[in-house]
Coordinates of C-alpha atoms in Angstrom, one line a residue:
M1 CA 136.4 120.5 162.7
G2 CA 137.6 121.0 159.2
S3 CA 135.7 123.2 156.7
E4 CA 133.3 121.6 154.2
R5 CA 134.6 120.7 150.9
M6 CA 133.1 122.0 147.7
S7 CA 133.5 120.5 144.2
D8 CA 134.3 122.7 141.2
R9 CA 130.8 121.8 139.9
A10 CA 129.1 122.9 143.1
L11 CA 131.2 126.2 143.0
G12 CA 130.0 126.7 139.5
R13 CA 126.4 126.3 140.3
A14 CA 126.7 128.7 143.3
T15 CA 128.3 131.3 141.2
L16 CA 125.8 130.9 138.3
A17 CA 122.9 131.2 140.7
R18 CA 124.1 134.5 142.0
Q19 CA 124.9 135.8 138.6
G20 CA 121.3 135.2 137.3
L21 CA 122.6 132.6 134.9
L22 CA 120.7 129.6 136.3
R23 CA 117.4 131.3 135.8
R24 CA 116.5 134.6 134.2
T25 CA 114.7 136.9 136.6
G26 CA 112.5 140.0 136.5
T27 CA 115.0 142.0 138.5
P28 CA 115.2 145.7 137.3
A29 CA 118.3 146.6 135.4
L30 CA 119.7 149.0 138.1
E31 CA 119.2 146.4 140.8
M32 CA 120.9 143.7 138.8
I33 CA 123.8 146.1 138.0
E34 CA 124.3 146.8 141.7
H35 CA 124.0 143.2 142.7
L36 CA 126.7 142.2 140.1
C37 CA 129.0 145.0 141.4
G38 CA 128.8 146.6 138.0
L39 CA 129.4 145.3 134.4
Q40 CA 132.6 145.2 132.6
A41 CA 132.3 147.9 129.9
Q42 CA 135.5 148.8 128.1
A43 CA 133.4 148.4 124.9
P44 CA 130.1 150.2 124.7
M45 CA 127.7 147.3 124.0
P46 CA 128.7 144.3 126.3
P47 CA 126.7 145.5 129.3
Y48 CA 123.5 145.2 127.3
F49 CA 124.3 141.6 126.4
A50 CA 125.3 140.8 130.0
L51 CA 121.9 142.0 131.2
W52 CA 120.0 140.2 128.4
A53 CA 121.6 136.9 129.5
R54 CA 120.3 137.5 133.1
I55 CA 117.0 139.4 132.9
E56 CA 113.8 138.1 131.4
K57 CA 112.4 140.4 128.7
F58 CA 115.3 142.9 129.1
R59 CA 115.0 145.9 126.8
P60 CA 118.1 147.9 125.7
D61 CA 116.3 151.1 126.6
A62 CA 116.3 150.1 130.2
L63 CA 120.0 150.6 130.4
S64 CA 120.3 153.5 128.0
E65 CA 117.7 155.4 130.1
L66 CA 119.7 154.8 133.3
I67 CA 122.8 156.2 131.6
E68 CA 121.0 159.2 130.3
R69 CA 119.5 159.8 133.7
R70 CA 123.0 159.6 135.2
E71 CA 121.9 156.7 137.5
V72 CA 124.5 154.4 135.8
V73 CA 127.9 155.7 134.8
R74 CA 130.8 154.3 132.7
I75 CA 134.0 154.8 134.8
V76 CA 137.4 153.3 135.4
A77 CA 137.1 151.1 138.5
M78 CA 138.0 147.5 139.4
R79 CA 141.2 146.2 137.7
G80 CA 141.7 149.6 136.2
T81 CA 139.2 148.9 133.4
V82 CA 135.9 150.6 132.5
F83 CA 132.8 149.4 134.3
A84 CA 129.2 150.3 134.1
L85 CA 128.3 151.1 137.7
S86 CA 125.4 152.6 139.5
A87 CA 126.2 156.2 140.4
A88 CA 126.0 155.2 144.1
D89 CA 128.5 152.4 143.7
A90 CA 130.8 154.5 141.6
L91 CA 131.1 157.1 144.4
T92 CA 132.1 154.3 146.8
F93 CA 134.0 151.8 144.7
R94 CA 136.2 154.3 142.8
P95 CA 137.9 155.7 146.0
L96 CA 138.5 152.1 147.2
V97 CA 140.3 151.1 144.0
Q98 CA 142.3 154.4 143.8
P99 CA 145.5 152.7 145.1
L100 CA 145.7 150.4 142.1
L101 CA 145.3 153.4 139.8
D102 CA 148.0 155.3 141.6
R103 CA 150.2 152.2 141.3
D104 CA 149.6 152.1 137.6
L105 CA 151.3 155.5 137.2
R106 CA 154.5 153.9 138.4
T107 CA 154.2 150.5 136.8
N108 CA 152.5 151.1 133.4
T109 CA 155.2 150.1 130.9
Q110 CA 153.8 152.4 128.2
Y111 CA 153.6 155.6 130.2
R112 CA 155.6 155.4 133.4
A113 CA 158.8 156.9 131.9
H114 CA 156.8 159.9 130.7
L115 CA 155.2 160.4 134.2
D116 CA 158.3 159.8 136.3
G117 CA 158.7 162.6 138.9
I118 CA 155.6 164.5 137.8
D119 CA 153.6 166.5 140.4
V120 CA 150.5 164.3 140.6
A121 CA 148.5 166.8 142.5
A122 CA 149.1 169.4 139.8
L123 CA 148.3 166.9 137.1
A124 CA 145.0 166.0 138.7
A125 CA 144.1 169.6 139.2
A126 CA 144.9 170.4 135.6
G127 CA 142.7 167.5 134.4
R128 CA 139.8 168.6 136.6
D129 CA 140.1 172.1 135.2
L130 CA 140.1 170.9 131.6
V131 CA 136.6 169.3 132.0
R132 CA 135.2 172.0 134.3
D133 CA 133.1 173.7 131.6
R134 CA 132.5 170.8 129.2
P135 CA 133.4 167.2 128.7
R136 CA 136.6 166.5 126.7
T137 CA 138.1 163.3 125.2
Q138 CA 141.6 162.3 126.2
L139 CA 142.7 163.2 122.6
Q140 CA 141.5 166.7 123.2
M141 CA 143.2 166.9 126.5
R142 CA 146.6 165.9 125.2
P143 CA 147.8 169.2 123.6
L144 CA 146.3 171.2 126.5
L145 CA 148.1 169.2 129.0
E146 CA 151.4 169.3 127.1
A147 CA 151.1 173.1 127.2
Q148 CA 150.9 173.0 131.0
F149 CA 153.6 170.3 131.4
P150 CA 156.3 171.2 128.8
G151 CA 158.5 168.3 127.7
R152 CA 155.9 165.6 128.8
D153 CA 154.1 163.3 126.4
G154 CA 150.4 164.3 126.0
A155 CA 149.2 160.7 125.8
A156 CA 150.9 159.8 129.1
L157 CA 149.5 162.9 130.7
A158 CA 146.0 162.1 129.6
H159 CA 146.4 158.6 130.9
G160 CA 147.6 160.0 134.2
V161 CA 144.5 162.1 134.5
R162 CA 142.4 159.1 133.7
G163 CA 143.8 157.3 136.8
L164 CA 144.1 160.3 139.2
V165 CA 140.7 161.8 138.6
P166 CA 137.4 159.9 138.8
M167 CA 135.9 160.6 135.4
V168 CA 132.8 159.2 133.6
Q169 CA 132.3 158.7 129.9
V170 CA 129.3 160.8 129.1
P171 CA 126.5 159.9 126.7
P172 CA 126.1 159.3 123.8
R173 CA 129.0 156.9 124.7
G174 CA 127.4 153.7 125.9
L175 CA 123.9 154.2 124.5
W176 CA 122.3 151.4 122.6
G177 CA 122.3 151.9 118.8
R178 CA 124.3 155.1 119.1
S179 CA 128.0 156.0 119.1
G180 CA 130.3 158.6 120.5
Q181 CA 133.8 159.2 121.5
P182 CA 134.5 158.7 125.3
A183 CA 134.2 162.3 126.4
L184 CA 134.9 162.7 130.1
A185 CA 133.5 164.7 133.0
T186 CA 134.3 164.3 136.6
L187 CA 132.1 161.8 138.5
E188 CA 131.2 164.3 141.2
S189 CA 130.0 167.0 138.8
W190 CA 128.1 164.5 136.6
V191 CA 126.1 162.9 139.3
G192 CA 125.9 165.9 141.6
Q193 CA 127.3 164.2 144.7
P194 CA 130.7 163.9 146.3
L195 CA 132.8 160.8 146.6
D196 CA 132.1 158.6 149.6
P197 CA 134.4 160.1 152.3
A198 CA 134.6 156.8 154.2
P199 CA 134.1 153.9 151.9
S200 CA 134.3 150.4 153.5
L201 CA 136.6 147.8 152.0
R202 CA 134.8 145.2 154.1
T203 CA 131.5 146.1 152.6
M204 CA 133.0 145.9 149.1
V205 CA 134.4 142.4 149.8
L206 CA 131.0 141.2 151.1
R207 CA 129.3 142.6 148.0
Y208 CA 131.8 140.6 145.9
L209 CA 131.0 137.4 147.7
A210 CA 127.3 138.0 147.2
A211 CA 127.8 138.1 143.5
F212 CA 130.7 135.8 142.9
G213 CA 131.2 133.6 145.9
P214 CA 132.2 131.3 147.4
A215 CA 135.6 132.7 146.7
S216 CA 139.2 132.9 148.0
A217 CA 141.3 135.9 148.9
L218 CA 143.1 135.6 145.6
D219 CA 139.8 135.5 143.8
S220 CA 138.7 138.7 145.4
Q221 CA 142.0 140.3 144.4
A222 CA 141.6 139.1 140.8
W223 CA 138.2 140.8 140.7
S224 CA 139.2 144.1 142.2
G225 CA 142.8 144.5 141.3
L226 CA 143.6 145.2 145.0
T227 CA 146.0 143.4 147.2
R228 CA 146.0 142.2 150.9
L229 CA 142.3 141.3 150.8
G230 CA 143.1 138.1 152.8
E231 CA 143.5 140.4 155.8
I232 CA 140.0 141.7 155.3
L233 CA 138.6 138.2 154.9
D234 CA 140.3 137.1 158.1
E235 CA 138.6 140.0 159.9
L236 CA 135.3 139.0 158.4
R237 CA 135.8 135.2 159.1
P238 CA 133.5 135.1 162.2
Q239 CA 130.5 136.2 160.1
L240 CA 131.3 134.0 157.1
R241 CA 131.1 130.4 156.1
V242 CA 134.4 128.7 155.1
F243 CA 134.8 126.0 152.6
T244 CA 137.6 124.1 150.9
A245 CA 137.9 123.8 147.2
E246 CA 138.9 120.7 145.3
S247 CA 142.3 122.3 144.9
G248 CA 142.6 122.7 148.7
T249 CA 142.1 126.5 148.6
E250 CA 140.2 128.1 151.4
L251 CA 136.9 129.7 150.2
F252 CA 134.7 132.3 152.0
D253 CA 131.0 132.9 151.6
L254 CA 128.0 134.6 153.0
P255 CA 126.1 132.2 155.3
D256 CA 122.7 132.7 153.6
A257 CA 123.9 133.0 150.0
P258 CA 122.5 130.5 147.4
R259 CA 124.5 127.3 147.1
P260 CA 122.5 124.9 144.9
E261 CA 123.2 121.2 144.8
A262 CA 125.9 120.3 142.3
G263 CA 123.4 118.3 140.3
V264 CA 121.0 121.2 139.6
P265 CA 120.6 121.6 135.8
A266 CA 122.3 124.6 134.2
P267 CA 120.6 126.0 131.1
V268 CA 122.4 127.1 127.9
R269 CA 123.5 130.7 128.1
I270 CA 125.4 132.9 125.7
L271 CA 127.5 135.4 127.7
A272 CA 128.4 138.9 126.8
P273 CA 131.9 139.7 125.4
F274 CA 134.1 140.5 128.4
D275 CA 131.5 139.0 130.8
N276 CA 132.6 139.6 134.3
V277 CA 131.7 136.0 135.4
L278 CA 134.7 134.9 133.4
L279 CA 137.1 137.5 134.8
S280 CA 136.4 137.7 138.6
H281 CA 138.3 134.7 140.0
A282 CA 141.9 133.8 140.1
D283 CA 140.9 130.1 139.8
R284 CA 138.3 129.9 137.0
R285 CA 137.9 126.1 137.0
R286 CA 134.4 126.4 138.4
I287 CA 133.1 127.2 134.9
L288 CA 136.1 127.4 132.6
D289 CA 138.8 124.9 131.7
D290 CA 142.3 126.3 131.1
E291 CA 142.6 125.0 127.6
V292 CA 139.2 126.5 126.7
R293 CA 140.2 129.8 128.4
K294 CA 143.1 130.2 125.9
R295 CA 140.6 130.1 123.0
V296 CA 138.0 132.4 124.5
F297 CA 140.6 135.0 125.9
T298 CA 142.5 136.3 122.9
Q299 CA 146.1 137.6 123.0
N300 CA 144.9 141.2 122.1
G301 CA 142.7 141.3 125.2
I302 CA 139.3 140.4 123.6
I303 CA 137.1 138.1 125.6
K304 CA 134.7 136.4 123.2
P305 CA 131.0 135.8 123.8
A306 CA 131.2 132.4 125.6
V307 CA 128.6 129.6 125.3
L308 CA 127.7 127.9 128.6
V309 CA 126.5 124.3 128.3
G310 CA 125.8 122.4 131.5
G311 CA 127.3 125.3 133.5
R312 CA 130.6 125.3 131.7
V313 CA 132.1 127.2 128.8
A314 CA 131.9 124.9 125.8
G315 CA 132.4 127.4 122.9
F316 CA 132.1 130.9 121.7
T317 CA 130.0 132.8 119.1
T318 CA 130.8 135.1 116.2
T319 CA 128.1 137.3 114.6
T320 CA 128.1 138.3 110.9
V321 CA 125.7 140.9 109.7
G322 CA 124.7 140.9 106.0
K323 CA 122.5 143.1 103.9
D324 CA 119.2 141.5 105.0
G325 CA 120.2 138.9 107.5
V326 CA 122.4 138.0 110.4
I327 CA 124.3 134.8 111.2
L328 CA 125.5 133.6 114.6
E329 CA 128.3 131.0 114.3
V330 CA 128.9 128.8 117.3
E331 CA 132.4 127.4 117.5
P332 CA 132.5 124.4 119.9
L333 CA 135.7 124.2 122.1
T334 CA 134.6 120.9 123.7
T335 CA 132.5 118.1 122.5
I336 CA 128.9 119.3 122.5
A337 CA 126.3 116.5 122.5
K338 CA 123.7 116.6 119.7
S339 CA 121.0 116.7 122.5
H340 CA 122.3 120.1 123.6
R341 CA 122.4 121.7 120.2
P342 CA 118.7 122.6 119.8
A343 CA 118.9 124.6 123.1
I344 CA 122.0 126.4 121.9
E345 CA 120.3 127.2 118.6
A346 CA 117.2 128.5 120.4
E347 CA 119.2 130.7 122.7
G348 CA 121.2 132.0 119.7
R349 CA 118.0 132.9 117.9
R350 CA 116.8 134.8 120.9
L351 CA 120.1 136.6 121.0
L352 CA 119.8 137.6 117.4
K353 CA 116.3 138.8 117.8
F354 CA 117.4 141.0 120.7
A355 CA 120.5 142.4 119.0
H356 CA 119.1 142.6 115.4
P357 CA 115.3 143.0 115.5
E358 CA 115.3 144.5 112.1
A359 CA 117.0 141.5 110.4
V360 CA 114.9 139.7 107.8
T361 CA 116.6 136.4 108.4
R362 CA 118.4 135.1 111.5
E363 CA 120.4 131.9 111.4
V364 CA 122.5 129.9 113.9
R365 CA 125.2 127.7 112.6
F366 CA 127.8 125.4 114.2
T367 CA 131.2 125.6 112.7
D368 CA 131.8 121.8 113.1
S369 CA 128.5 120.9 111.2

């Protein structure tokens, strides 16, 4: 018997349900971060907005305190980008994605020529030694590494250390309302525990499905940056449900994961910049049309705060802060019915109150009004 077909709309509802985007919950921040397999965090503030979109009455201090208590860390992980991960997940996920970071040393067009033929074990050891007594930024590492590896470019050496050694960006980097350079310490020294000596790729893939499924092998690879995950899914097939997407692609899912009916209403949501729900599938049609994607994903790598209407990306927002007030501009990328606009305005005001509680005035505007 063939597998059950799932429409793009049904896939979208399933993913939004798991992401906490169909209904805000009272889930604690740490539990939500672990359920979502971390939050994309190459900029300091997006994780706060990602949690605000998903958790009822979320307070920024809830995440800042987790970072200060070293229960959440900012570390290079999936796709070779910075994630906010629980300390426990960082100790497991980072060893699993190490192959893609090793590969980057050979393929990174900016640095590979400067790292060609280098003794990677010696470079990793040098990097660990530099942060043994105190955290250092990559900029501070550069001249010190150049002294140990004469004739090599310091920026390339620091980038190599970033990939070879699991390092966290220590506070105040990543704290709400504060700033700081990304000073680095080794993950193990920061959290006081060793890396997982036997991390399970199977478990990682199952975790991904719980947060982003149903999904294909290519989807899981787009999320993680790893390859050959189709082999893992084939091994897991007996314990999974299998569906067929509108495109004909085979999709895998956990048997008991939520899969709402396609007609379930989806509320207006304003996503965080770089929100991982937009970046964790090879085929994004479940919530994002390709023409819309080209407007939300900029050429310089910025992912704008997307507006979800009816479960799909319909626009993005831009915030302007003035002397006394703050304005949220909503730029529609599809036709947004007048009946939806009050809900977008209400969500926008809630966002502005969260982000700018001190503002005297808060206004939401539509650029096509």
